[in-house]
Amino acid sequence: MSNTIFQLMSELKHEQVVVCNDPHSNLKAIIAIHDTTLGPALGGTRMWNYKSDDDAMIDALRLSRGMTYKAAISGLNLGGGKAVIIGDPSLKSEALWRRYGRFVNSLNGKYITAEDVNTSARDMEFIHLETKHVTGIPEYMGGSGDPSPFTAYGVFVGIKASAFKQWGNDNLSGKKVLVQGVGHVGQYLVGHLVEVGAKVYITDINETRIKETTEKYKVEYVSPEKMYDMDIDIYAPCALGAVINNDSIPKLKCAVIAGAANNQLEIEETHGRELIKRGIIYAPDFLINAGGLINVAAEAGGAYNREKVTNDVEKIYNRLLEVFKVSEKDNIITQEAAMRIAQKRIDDIAVVKSRM
Ligand code: NAD
């Protein structure tokens, strides 16, 4: 890492980073706590076979910062945190999760964990044996289960608001939508889009998921290589980050980009500007993929009510319209507009909390 960890933490404004090591269970974890002004830092635990410890650290720092903004713009009283576990997800074990749970517990609720890439409700169940500071636990244990349906619903709501901005109405019937990645979130999103009569195309690299989704929803598959040949209205990235980049932008034939993947813009300002130049509406990822967080936040707060969560997720629509307004008024990219709105809330509450 050319920058020291303290330089990076200062640049990104992190409060605390906890490095956890347990050779017995092969646990190597980094818990990054970005900002707890609004409340305890809530964010999932990702398990990934990182090429290096530096890559894992950078990912944890970047993702936890994103969680701060996601919670803030969503009106939640939560801070931003995220954890990464370095290792092959196929080797995860009860011992690893329980040891990790004890590390989470040692933070006394300053960090609350949940599922993320390569971690499941079953893994949260093991963590829950060692700490109460975990959400997304299975429904039979009193939790709210997989948050992905809520993430997908929020993305769907965000697509509608983006359509309204681009075409003056949010009717998606007949609109051509490409969903990239039909995993936990993408599959549910396809369901919502098909239900309202959109013409849905999917792309993925996992044969089983392609088969399941095309059969269940009668949608058309496009290979990842061919997806840029498609003339579509809406592109919904639901697989990987950094898909909006120098390579992809000139090839994109769409009017709206709105999807679940985190950090879609490879270089925020540069690529956000390019999209504006091309008349493409971009829905900030951390705003429209907040449905899952809104759901686990309700679970963490107790008195969980599915209907209330659904209503809260629907607020993404108006929040996004507000972001579009600020972006136009201040001539800034939508990602920046969303961050400013989020940061203003954090700053305002910091002042509120500093006074009697
Ligand atoms: P997932 O792993 O279940 O699904 C991702 C899908 O993308 C898989 O089917 C995978 O095969 C596919 N994929 C991978 N590489 C691809 C490629 N090159 N081209 C096409 N498809 C490819 O993940 P998920 O939980 O559905 O999350 C999707 C995205 O949304 C991730 O970026 C995640 O960080 C983000 N997200 C998820 C949630 C949630 O609630 N699950 C919440 C917020 C953000």
mmCIF file of N, CA, C and O in Angstrom, residues 281-344:
data_model
loop_
_atom_site.group_PDB
_atom_site.id
_atom_site.type_symbol
_atom_site.label_atom_id
_atom_site.label_comp_id
_atom_site.label_asym_id
_atom_site.label_seq_id
_atom_site.Cartn_x
_atom_site.Cartn_y
_atom_site.Cartn_z
ATOM 1 N N ILE A 281 -29.445 9.288 -17.543
ATOM 2 C CA ILE A 281 -29.763 9.526 -16.130
ATOM 3 C C ILE A 281 -29.093 8.435 -15.304
ATOM 4 O O ILE A 281 -29.283 7.241 -15.581
ATOM 5 N N TYR A 282 -28.335 8.842 -14.282
ATOM 6 C CA TYR A 282 -27.692 7.854 -13.415
ATOM 7 C C TYR A 282 -28.258 7.956 -11.997
ATOM 8 O O TYR A 282 -28.201 9.021 -11.366
ATOM 9 N N ALA A 283 -28.800 6.837 -11.509
ATOM 10 C CA ALA A 283 -29.344 6.798 -10.134
ATOM 11 C C ALA A 283 -28.231 6.354 -9.188
ATOM 12 O O ALA A 283 -27.732 5.237 -9.331
ATOM 13 N N PRO A 284 -27.814 7.222 -8.249
ATOM 14 C CA PRO A 284 -26.711 6.849 -7.351
ATOM 15 C C PRO A 284 -26.965 5.502 -6.667
ATOM 16 O O PRO A 284 -28.022 5.295 -6.061
ATOM 17 N N ASP A 285 -25.971 4.626 -6.798
ATOM 18 C CA ASP A 285 -26.142 3.249 -6.310
ATOM 19 C C ASP A 285 -26.477 3.182 -4.827
ATOM 20 O O ASP A 285 -27.379 2.468 -4.407
ATOM 21 N N PHE A 286 -25.757 3.966 -4.011
ATOM 22 C CA PHE A 286 -25.948 3.813 -2.562
ATOM 23 C C PHE A 286 -27.308 4.311 -2.106
ATOM 24 O O PHE A 286 -27.772 3.965 -1.023
ATOM 25 N N LEU A 287 -27.962 5.099 -2.944
ATOM 26 C CA LEU A 287 -29.316 5.534 -2.602
ATOM 27 C C LEU A 287 -30.339 4.475 -3.006
ATOM 28 O O LEU A 287 -31.191 4.079 -2.204
ATOM 29 N N ILE A 288 -30.224 3.971 -4.240
ATOM 30 C CA ILE A 288 -31.306 3.062 -4.678
ATOM 31 C C ILE A 288 -31.108 1.618 -4.216
ATOM 32 O O ILE A 288 -32.034 0.834 -4.260
ATOM 33 N N ASN A 289 -29.891 1.277 -3.747
ATOM 34 C CA ASN A 289 -29.741 -0.104 -3.244
ATOM 35 C C ASN A 289 -29.851 -0.171 -1.712
ATOM 36 O O ASN A 289 -29.436 -1.146 -1.102
ATOM 37 N N ALA A 290 -30.463 0.861 -1.121
ATOM 38 C CA ALA A 290 -30.542 0.928 0.355
ATOM 39 C C ALA A 290 -31.689 0.099 0.953
ATOM 40 O O ALA A 290 -31.821 0.020 2.169
ATOM 41 N N GLY A 291 -32.512 -0.509 0.121
ATOM 42 C CA GLY A 291 -33.672 -1.250 0.648
ATOM 43 C C GLY A 291 -33.284 -2.316 1.657
ATOM 44 O O GLY A 291 -33.935 -2.483 2.693
ATOM 45 N N GLY A 292 -32.217 -3.043 1.372
ATOM 46 C CA GLY A 292 -31.770 -4.106 2.287
ATOM 47 C C GLY A 292 -31.322 -3.526 3.616
ATOM 48 O O GLY A 292 -31.607 -4.081 4.683
ATOM 49 N N LEU A 293 -30.641 -2.397 3.557
ATOM 50 C CA LEU A 293 -30.179 -1.744 4.791
ATOM 51 C C LEU A 293 -31.372 -1.238 5.595
ATOM 52 O O LEU A 293 -31.421 -1.379 6.822
ATOM 53 N N ILE A 294 -32.349 -0.669 4.881
ATOM 54 C CA ILE A 294 -33.555 -0.167 5.561
ATOM 55 C C ILE A 294 -34.229 -1.334 6.295
ATOM 56 O O ILE A 294 -34.696 -1.208 7.428
ATOM 57 N N ASN A 295 -34.221 -2.490 5.657
ATOM 58 C CA ASN A 295 -34.827 -3.678 6.266
ATOM 59 C C ASN A 295 -34.056 -4.155 7.504
ATOM 60 O O ASN A 295 -34.642 -4.359 8.566
ATOM 61 N N VAL A 296 -32.729 -4.299 7.378
ATOM 62 C CA VAL A 296 -31.980 -4.808 8.547
ATOM 63 C C VAL A 296 -31.940 -3.761 9.665
ATOM 64 O O VAL A 296 -31.876 -4.114 10.844
ATOM 65 N N ALA A 297 -32.022 -2.479 9.286
ATOM 66 C CA ALA A 297 -32.057 -1.431 10.321
ATOM 67 C C ALA A 297 -33.330 -1.585 11.152
ATOM 68 O O ALA A 297 -33.311 -1.427 12.376
ATOM 69 N N ALA A 298 -34.437 -1.925 10.481
ATOM 70 C CA ALA A 298 -35.700 -2.126 11.203
ATOM 71 C C ALA A 298 -35.576 -3.330 12.125
ATOM 72 O O ALA A 298 -36.040 -3.310 13.265
ATOM 73 N N GLU A 299 -34.903 -4.370 11.629
ATOM 74 C CA GLU A 299 -34.699 -5.570 12.463
ATOM 75 C C GLU A 299 -33.837 -5.225 13.686
ATOM 76 O O GLU A 299 -34.160 -5.617 14.809
ATOM 77 N N ALA A 300 -32.778 -4.447 13.455
ATOM 78 C CA ALA A 300 -31.869 -4.087 14.560
ATOM 79 C C ALA A 300 -32.591 -3.217 15.587
ATOM 80 O O ALA A 300 -32.310 -3.293 16.782
ATOM 81 N N GLY A 301 -33.544 -2.409 15.107
ATOM 82 C CA GLY A 301 -34.249 -1.493 16.004
ATOM 83 C C GLY A 301 -35.357 -2.175 16.799
ATOM 84 O O GLY A 301 -35.999 -1.561 17.645
ATOM 85 N N GLY A 302 -35.637 -3.457 16.500
ATOM 86 C CA GLY A 302 -36.710 -4.190 17.185
ATOM 87 C C GLY A 302 -38.057 -3.805 16.589
ATOM 88 O O GLY A 302 -38.135 -2.954 15.691
ATOM 89 N N ALA A 303 -39.149 -4.424 17.050
ATOM 90 C CA ALA A 303 -40.505 -4.143 16.568
ATOM 91 C C ALA A 303 -40.550 -4.134 15.037
ATOM 92 O O ALA A 303 -41.063 -3.209 14.415
ATOM 93 N N TYR A 304 -40.028 -5.195 14.448
ATOM 94 C CA TYR A 304 -39.948 -5.292 12.981
ATOM 95 C C TYR A 304 -41.332 -5.422 12.359
ATOM 96 O O TYR A 304 -42.152 -6.234 12.801
ATOM 97 N N ASN A 305 -41.585 -4.609 11.338
ATOM 98 C CA ASN A 305 -42.870 -4.652 10.654
ATOM 99 C C ASN A 305 -42.628 -4.535 9.148
ATOM 100 O O ASN A 305 -42.174 -3.512 8.645
ATOM 101 N N ARG A 306 -42.957 -5.625 8.442
ATOM 102 C CA ARG A 306 -42.654 -5.729 7.008
ATOM 103 C C ARG A 306 -43.331 -4.630 6.179
ATOM 104 O O ARG A 306 -42.755 -4.085 5.252
ATOM 105 N N GLU A 307 -44.567 -4.329 6.548
ATOM 106 C CA GLU A 307 -45.326 -3.326 5.793
ATOM 107 C C GLU A 307 -44.676 -1.936 5.932
ATOM 108 O O GLU A 307 -44.544 -1.195 4.966
ATOM 109 N N LYS A 308 -44.248 -1.647 7.162
ATOM 110 C CA LYS A 308 -43.596 -0.348 7.424
ATOM 111 C C LYS A 308 -42.275 -0.283 6.627
ATOM 112 O O LYS A 308 -41.941 0.748 6.040
ATOM 113 N N VAL A 309 -41.546 -1.396 6.599
ATOM 114 C CA VAL A 309 -40.284 -1.426 5.861
ATOM 115 C C VAL A 309 -40.556 -1.166 4.371
ATOM 116 O O VAL A 309 -39.871 -0.375 3.726
ATOM 117 N N THR A 310 -41.589 -1.804 3.842
ATOM 118 C CA THR A 310 -41.929 -1.610 2.431
ATOM 119 C C THR A 310 -42.228 -0.135 2.149
ATOM 120 O O THR A 310 -41.749 0.435 1.165
ATOM 121 N N ASN A 311 -43.011 0.480 3.038
ATOM 122 C CA ASN A 311 -43.315 1.914 2.874
ATOM 123 C C ASN A 311 -42.043 2.748 2.923
ATOM 124 O O ASN A 311 -41.880 3.696 2.149
ATOM 125 N N ASP A 312 -41.148 2.390 3.839
ATOM 126 C CA ASP A 312 -39.898 3.153 3.956
ATOM 127 C C ASP A 312 -39.043 2.995 2.696
ATOM 128 O O ASP A 312 -38.398 3.942 2.248
ATOM 129 N N VAL A 313 -39.033 1.798 2.145
ATOM 130 C CA VAL A 313 -38.241 1.565 0.926
ATOM 131 C C VAL A 313 -38.813 2.402 -0.230
ATOM 132 O O VAL A 313 -38.070 2.932 -1.058
ATOM 133 N N GLU A 314 -40.135 2.558 -0.255
ATOM 134 C CA GLU A 314 -40.757 3.338 -1.336
ATOM 135 C C GLU A 314 -40.347 4.818 -1.316
ATOM 136 O O GLU A 314 -40.456 5.519 -2.325
ATOM 137 N N LYS A 315 -39.844 5.270 -0.181
ATOM 138 C CA LYS A 315 -39.412 6.683 -0.090
ATOM 139 C C LYS A 315 -38.186 6.948 -0.963
ATOM 140 O O LYS A 315 -37.805 8.096 -1.185
ATOM 141 N N ILE A 316 -37.554 5.895 -1.427
ATOM 142 C CA ILE A 316 -36.403 6.051 -2.331
ATOM 143 C C ILE A 316 -36.825 6.862 -3.574
ATOM 144 O O ILE A 316 -36.042 7.631 -4.125
ATOM 145 N N TYR A 317 -38.076 6.705 -3.985
ATOM 146 C CA TYR A 317 -38.578 7.394 -5.193
ATOM 147 C C TYR A 317 -38.403 8.923 -5.055
ATOM 148 O O TYR A 317 -37.755 9.567 -5.886
ATOM 149 N N ASN A 318 -38.973 9.479 -3.993
ATOM 150 C CA ASN A 318 -38.905 10.940 -3.835
ATOM 151 C C ASN A 318 -37.502 11.429 -3.508
ATOM 152 O O ASN A 318 -37.106 12.519 -3.910
ATOM 153 N N ARG A 319 -36.761 10.590 -2.765
ATOM 154 C CA ARG A 319 -35.366 10.971 -2.452
ATOM 155 C C ARG A 319 -34.570 11.110 -3.743
ATOM 156 O O ARG A 319 -33.763 12.016 -3.895
ATOM 157 N N LEU A 320 -34.818 10.207 -4.654
ATOM 158 C CA LEU A 320 -34.070 10.238 -5.917
ATOM 159 C C LEU A 320 -34.471 11.473 -6.740
ATOM 160 O O LEU A 320 -33.607 12.136 -7.323
ATOM 161 N N LEU A 321 -35.755 11.798 -6.750
ATOM 162 C CA LEU A 321 -36.184 13.004 -7.485
ATOM 163 C C LEU A 321 -35.508 14.244 -6.899
ATOM 164 O O LEU A 321 -35.105 15.156 -7.633
ATOM 165 N N GLU A 322 -35.350 14.260 -5.572
ATOM 166 C CA GLU A 322 -34.679 15.379 -4.901
ATOM 167 C C GLU A 322 -33.202 15.446 -5.349
ATOM 168 O O GLU A 322 -32.667 16.533 -5.614
ATOM 169 N N VAL A 323 -32.569 14.295 -5.434
ATOM 170 C CA VAL A 323 -31.167 14.234 -5.876
ATOM 171 C C VAL A 323 -31.048 14.784 -7.302
ATOM 172 O O VAL A 323 -30.133 15.559 -7.614
ATOM 173 N N PHE A 324 -31.966 14.407 -8.175
ATOM 174 C CA PHE A 324 -31.925 14.902 -9.564
ATOM 175 C C PHE A 324 -32.037 16.432 -9.584
ATOM 176 O O PHE A 324 -31.363 17.114 -10.346
ATOM 177 N N LYS A 325 -32.899 16.957 -8.699
ATOM 178 C CA LYS A 325 -33.105 18.409 -8.619
ATOM 179 C C LYS A 325 -31.812 19.105 -8.199
ATOM 180 O O LYS A 325 -31.373 20.074 -8.824
ATOM 181 N N VAL A 326 -31.195 18.601 -7.128
ATOM 182 C CA VAL A 326 -29.957 19.214 -6.609
ATOM 183 C C VAL A 326 -28.842 19.111 -7.659
ATOM 184 O O VAL A 326 -28.077 20.052 -7.878
ATOM 185 N N SER A 327 -28.777 17.977 -8.328
ATOM 186 C CA SER A 327 -27.751 17.765 -9.353
ATOM 187 C C SER A 327 -27.871 18.827 -10.455
ATOM 188 O O SER A 327 -26.875 19.428 -10.880
ATOM 189 N N GLU A 328 -29.095 19.092 -10.874
ATOM 190 C CA GLU A 328 -29.313 20.089 -11.944
ATOM 191 C C GLU A 328 -29.046 21.507 -11.444
ATOM 192 O O GLU A 328 -28.363 22.292 -12.092
ATOM 193 N N LYS A 329 -29.584 21.798 -10.257
ATOM 194 C CA LYS A 329 -29.466 23.153 -9.710
ATOM 195 C C LYS A 329 -27.995 23.527 -9.483
ATOM 196 O O LYS A 329 -27.562 24.613 -9.828
ATOM 197 N N ASP A 330 -27.226 22.581 -8.910
ATOM 198 C CA ASP A 330 -25.832 22.885 -8.552
ATOM 199 C C ASP A 330 -24.837 22.435 -9.630
ATOM 200 O O ASP A 330 -23.619 22.526 -9.425
ATOM 201 N N ASN A 331 -25.359 21.926 -10.739
ATOM 202 C CA ASN A 331 -24.517 21.424 -11.832
ATOM 203 C C ASN A 331 -23.455 20.440 -11.318
ATOM 204 O O ASN A 331 -22.268 20.592 -11.564
ATOM 205 N N ILE A 332 -23.914 19.473 -10.581
ATOM 206 C CA ILE A 332 -23.014 18.421 -10.078
ATOM 207 C C ILE A 332 -23.587 17.062 -10.500
ATOM 208 O O ILE A 332 -24.782 16.958 -10.797
ATOM 209 N N ILE A 333 -22.726 16.058 -10.491
ATOM 210 C CA ILE A 333 -23.219 14.723 -10.869
ATOM 211 C C ILE A 333 -24.165 14.209 -9.782
ATOM 212 O O ILE A 333 -24.089 14.647 -8.630
ATOM 213 N N THR A 334 -25.031 13.292 -10.167
ATOM 214 C CA THR A 334 -26.050 12.832 -9.211
ATOM 215 C C THR A 334 -25.420 12.157 -7.983
ATOM 216 O O THR A 334 -25.930 12.281 -6.867
ATOM 217 N N GLN A 335 -24.298 11.455 -8.203
ATOM 218 C CA GLN A 335 -23.626 10.789 -7.080
ATOM 219 C C GLN A 335 -23.191 11.824 -6.031
ATOM 220 O O GLN A 335 -23.372 11.651 -4.841
ATOM 221 N N GLU A 336 -22.629 12.924 -6.536
ATOM 222 C CA GLU A 336 -22.158 13.999 -5.648
ATOM 223 C C GLU A 336 -23.354 14.660 -4.942
ATOM 224 O O GLU A 336 -23.289 14.970 -3.756
ATOM 225 N N ALA A 337 -24.440 14.852 -5.698
ATOM 226 C CA ALA A 337 -25.635 15.472 -5.101
ATOM 227 C C ALA A 337 -26.136 14.610 -3.944
ATOM 228 O O ALA A 337 -26.470 15.126 -2.867
ATOM 229 N N ALA A 338 -26.155 13.305 -4.153
ATOM 230 C CA ALA A 338 -26.638 12.407 -3.097
ATOM 231 C C ALA A 338 -25.694 12.453 -1.893
ATOM 232 O O ALA A 338 -26.142 12.467 -0.747
ATOM 233 N N MET A 339 -24.395 12.520 -2.162
ATOM 234 C CA MET A 339 -23.435 12.573 -1.053
ATOM 235 C C MET A 339 -23.566 13.864 -0.259
ATOM 236 O O MET A 339 -23.459 13.871 0.966
ATOM 237 N N ARG A 340 -23.807 14.966 -0.979
ATOM 238 C CA ARG A 340 -23.964 16.249 -0.262
ATOM 239 C C ARG A 340 -25.179 16.228 0.641
ATOM 240 O O ARG A 340 -25.139 16.730 1.763
ATOM 241 N N ILE A 341 -26.278 15.660 0.142
ATOM 242 C CA ILE A 341 -27.500 15.594 0.954
ATOM 243 C C ILE A 341 -27.223 14.739 2.199
ATOM 244 O O ILE A 341 -27.597 15.095 3.325
ATOM 245 N N ALA A 342 -26.529 13.618 1.992
ATOM 246 C CA ALA A 342 -26.218 12.718 3.112
ATOM 247 C C ALA A 342 -25.294 13.412 4.114
ATOM 248 O O ALA A 342 -25.523 13.376 5.331
ATOM 249 N N GLN A 343 -24.255 14.074 3.598
ATOM 250 C CA GLN A 343 -23.278 14.721 4.482
ATOM 251 C C GLN A 343 -23.937 15.844 5.278
ATOM 252 O O GLN A 343 -23.635 16.042 6.453
ATOM 253 N N LYS A 344 -24.865 16.557 4.629
ATOM 254 C CA LYS A 344 -25.544 17.651 5.337
ATOM 255 C C LYS A 344 -26.324 17.100 6.532
ATOM 256 O O LYS A 344 -26.300 17.669 7.624
#
